[in-house]
Short mmCIF file of C-alpha atoms in Angstrom, two decimals:
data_model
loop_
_atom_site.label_atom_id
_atom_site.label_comp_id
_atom_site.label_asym_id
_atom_site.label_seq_id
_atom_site.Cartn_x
_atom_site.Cartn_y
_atom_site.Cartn_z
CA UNK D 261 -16.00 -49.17 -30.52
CA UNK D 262 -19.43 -50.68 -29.84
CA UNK D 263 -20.21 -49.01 -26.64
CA UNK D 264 -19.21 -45.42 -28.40
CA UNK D 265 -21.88 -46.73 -31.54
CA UNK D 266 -24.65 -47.55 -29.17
CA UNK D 267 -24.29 -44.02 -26.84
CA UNK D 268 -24.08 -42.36 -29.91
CA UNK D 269 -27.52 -43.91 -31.29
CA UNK D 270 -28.92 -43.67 -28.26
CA UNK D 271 -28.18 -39.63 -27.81
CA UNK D 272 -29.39 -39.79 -31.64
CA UNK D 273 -32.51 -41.51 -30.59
CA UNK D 274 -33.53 -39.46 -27.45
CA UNK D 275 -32.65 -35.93 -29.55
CA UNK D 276 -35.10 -37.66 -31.99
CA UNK D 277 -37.64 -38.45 -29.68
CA UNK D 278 -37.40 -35.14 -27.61
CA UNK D 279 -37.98 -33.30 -30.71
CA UNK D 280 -40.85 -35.17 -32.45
CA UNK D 281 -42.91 -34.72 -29.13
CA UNK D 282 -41.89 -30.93 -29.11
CA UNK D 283 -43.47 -30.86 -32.87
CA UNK D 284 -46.67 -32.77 -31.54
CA UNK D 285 -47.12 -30.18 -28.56
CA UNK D 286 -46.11 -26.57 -30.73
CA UNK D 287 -49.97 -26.40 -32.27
CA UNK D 288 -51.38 -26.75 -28.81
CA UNK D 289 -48.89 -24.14 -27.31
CA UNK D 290 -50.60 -20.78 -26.14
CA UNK D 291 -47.77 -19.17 -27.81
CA UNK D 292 -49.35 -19.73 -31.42
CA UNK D 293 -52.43 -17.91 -30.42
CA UNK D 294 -51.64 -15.45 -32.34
CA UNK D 295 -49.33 -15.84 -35.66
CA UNK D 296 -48.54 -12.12 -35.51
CA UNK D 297 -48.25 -9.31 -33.32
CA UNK D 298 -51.67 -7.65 -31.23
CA UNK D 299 -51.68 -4.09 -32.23
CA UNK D 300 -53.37 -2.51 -29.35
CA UNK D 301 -54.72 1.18 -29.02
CA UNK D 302 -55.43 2.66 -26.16
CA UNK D 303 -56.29 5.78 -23.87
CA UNK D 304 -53.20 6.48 -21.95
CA UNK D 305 -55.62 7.35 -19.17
CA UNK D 306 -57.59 4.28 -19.23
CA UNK D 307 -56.33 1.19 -16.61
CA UNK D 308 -58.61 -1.52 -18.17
CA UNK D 309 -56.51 -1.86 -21.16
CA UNK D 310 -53.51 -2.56 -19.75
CA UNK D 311 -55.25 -5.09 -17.27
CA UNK D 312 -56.83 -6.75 -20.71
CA UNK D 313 -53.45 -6.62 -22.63
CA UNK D 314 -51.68 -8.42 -19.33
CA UNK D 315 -54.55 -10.63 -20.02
CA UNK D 316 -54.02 -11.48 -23.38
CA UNK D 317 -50.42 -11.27 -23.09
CA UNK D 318 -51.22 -13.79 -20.23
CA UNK D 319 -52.66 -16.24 -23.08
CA UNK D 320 -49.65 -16.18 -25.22
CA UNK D 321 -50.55 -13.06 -27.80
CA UNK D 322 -47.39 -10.75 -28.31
CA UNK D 323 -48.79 -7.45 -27.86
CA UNK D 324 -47.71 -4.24 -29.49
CA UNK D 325 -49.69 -1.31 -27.15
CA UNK D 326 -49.72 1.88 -28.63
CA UNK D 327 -50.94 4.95 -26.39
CA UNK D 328 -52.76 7.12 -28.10
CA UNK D 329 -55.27 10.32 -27.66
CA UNK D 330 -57.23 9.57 -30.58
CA UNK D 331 -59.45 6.71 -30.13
CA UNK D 332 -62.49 8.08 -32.29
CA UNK D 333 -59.78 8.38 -35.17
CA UNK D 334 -58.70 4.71 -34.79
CA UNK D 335 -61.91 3.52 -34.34
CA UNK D 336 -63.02 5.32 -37.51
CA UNK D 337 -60.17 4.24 -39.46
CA UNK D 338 -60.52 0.17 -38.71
CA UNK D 339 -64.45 1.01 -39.12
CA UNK D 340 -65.49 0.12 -35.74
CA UNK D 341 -69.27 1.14 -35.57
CA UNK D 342 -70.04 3.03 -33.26
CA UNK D 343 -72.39 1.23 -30.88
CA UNK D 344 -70.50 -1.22 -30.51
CA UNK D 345 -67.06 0.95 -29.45
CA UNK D 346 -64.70 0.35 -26.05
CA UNK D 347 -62.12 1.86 -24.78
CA UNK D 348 -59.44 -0.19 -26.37
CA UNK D 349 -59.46 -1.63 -30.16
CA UNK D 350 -57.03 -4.18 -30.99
CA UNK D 351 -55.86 -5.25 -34.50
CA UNK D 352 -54.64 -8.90 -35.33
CA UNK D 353 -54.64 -10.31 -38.49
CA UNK D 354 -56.98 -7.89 -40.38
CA UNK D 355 -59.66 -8.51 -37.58
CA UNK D 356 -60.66 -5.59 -34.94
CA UNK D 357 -61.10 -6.93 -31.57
CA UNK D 358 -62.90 -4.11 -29.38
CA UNK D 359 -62.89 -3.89 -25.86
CA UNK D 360 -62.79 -6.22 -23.53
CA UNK D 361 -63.00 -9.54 -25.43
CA UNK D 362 -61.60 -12.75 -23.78
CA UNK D 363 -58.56 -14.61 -24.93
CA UNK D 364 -60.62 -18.02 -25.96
CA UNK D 365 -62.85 -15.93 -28.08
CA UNK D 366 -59.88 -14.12 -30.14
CA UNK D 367 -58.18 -17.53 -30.16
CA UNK D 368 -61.68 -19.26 -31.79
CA UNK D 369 -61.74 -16.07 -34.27
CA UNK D 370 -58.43 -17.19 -35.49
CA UNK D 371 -59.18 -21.03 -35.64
CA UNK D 372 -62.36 -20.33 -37.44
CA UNK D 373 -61.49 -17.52 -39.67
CA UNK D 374 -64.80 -16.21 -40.41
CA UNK D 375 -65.39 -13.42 -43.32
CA UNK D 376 -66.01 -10.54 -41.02
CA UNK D 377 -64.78 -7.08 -39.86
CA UNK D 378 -63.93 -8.50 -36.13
CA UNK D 379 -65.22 -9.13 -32.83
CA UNK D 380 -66.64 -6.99 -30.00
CA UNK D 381 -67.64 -6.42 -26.52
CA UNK D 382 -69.24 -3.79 -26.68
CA UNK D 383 -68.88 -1.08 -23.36
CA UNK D 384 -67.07 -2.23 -20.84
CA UNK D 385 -68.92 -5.43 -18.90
CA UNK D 386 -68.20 -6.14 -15.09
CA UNK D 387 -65.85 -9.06 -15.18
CA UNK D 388 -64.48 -9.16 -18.79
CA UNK D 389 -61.24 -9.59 -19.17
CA UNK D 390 -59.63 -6.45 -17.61
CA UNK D 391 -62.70 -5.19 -16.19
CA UNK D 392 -62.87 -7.30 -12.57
CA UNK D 393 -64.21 -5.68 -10.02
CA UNK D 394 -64.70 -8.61 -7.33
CA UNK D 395 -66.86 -11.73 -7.97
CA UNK D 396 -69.37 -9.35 -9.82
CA UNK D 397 -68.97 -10.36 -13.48
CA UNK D 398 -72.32 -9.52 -15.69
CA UNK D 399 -73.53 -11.17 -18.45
CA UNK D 400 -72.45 -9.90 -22.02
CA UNK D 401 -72.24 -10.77 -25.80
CA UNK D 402 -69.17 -10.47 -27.89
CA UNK D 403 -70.66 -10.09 -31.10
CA UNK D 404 -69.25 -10.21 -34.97
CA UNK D 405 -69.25 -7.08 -36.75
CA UNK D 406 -68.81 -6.58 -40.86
CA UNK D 407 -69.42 -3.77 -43.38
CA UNK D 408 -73.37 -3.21 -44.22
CA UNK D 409 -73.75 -5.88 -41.93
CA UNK D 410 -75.96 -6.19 -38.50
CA UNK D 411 -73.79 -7.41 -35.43
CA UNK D 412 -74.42 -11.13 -34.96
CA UNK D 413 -73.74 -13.02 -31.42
CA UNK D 414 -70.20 -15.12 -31.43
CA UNK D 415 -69.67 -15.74 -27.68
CA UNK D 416 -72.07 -15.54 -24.63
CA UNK D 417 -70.76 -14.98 -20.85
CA UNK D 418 -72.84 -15.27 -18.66
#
């Protein structure tokens, strides 16, 4: 009876140990990037958006891609100014991503939680996420966008 006590704590033990190290790892996990769905909109027309959605999928976001004709409508509707407008705008959490804005920089919007609109790159810059073209990648600013409110600079790439 003391051998079956001692496999049985140890099984207990190792289940217990296995699953306290999962808990410590889940907040790192890509997979929590996002604590609710990416609503994308897109152009079904336009290739860059799926390459940035595989990109964002890539970085653990669940994506939601909705093809769509009427871009200026969205864009109105989620009050994306217009100088700053994409191809693409994405919706997460009441924020507005637009265009081509990396992963990290959607993932820091969420950690930081800032009182703004969303985030943008505005047009669509050589070598942003979805927009490769070789080893040409040109510098751009995603910037922070809110109501009233000038755009500000959030992330620099060079």
């Amino acid at each position: 009876m003391v051998r079956t006590w001692r496999g049985w704590l140890t099984r207990l033990l190792t289940v217990a140990l296995v699953g306290a190290i999962a808990l410590l790892l889940w907040p790192s996990s890509p997979a929590l990037a996002a604590e609710s769905a990416l609503t994308v909109y897109r152009s079904p027309s336009c290739r860059c958006c799926g390459h940035w959605v595989e990109h964002m999928e890539a970085a653990g976001f669940e994506v939601q891609s909705i093809v769509t004709d009427d871009m200026a409508v969205i864009k109105a509707q989620y009050g994306v100014p217009e100088e700053l407008a994409s191809c693409h705008t994405a919706i997460l959490e009441n924020y507005r991503i637009e265009g081509h804005v990396p992963a990290a920089d959607v993932q820091r919007l969420l950690r930081e939680r800032p009182d703004i609109l969303g985030i943008a790159a505005p047009g669509m810059p050589v070598g942003a996420p979805g927009m490769e073209m070789g080893n040409r990648v040109d510098p751009y600013t995603v910037v922070t966008f809110a109501a009233d409110t000038p755009p500000t600079p959030f992330a620099e790439h060079p």
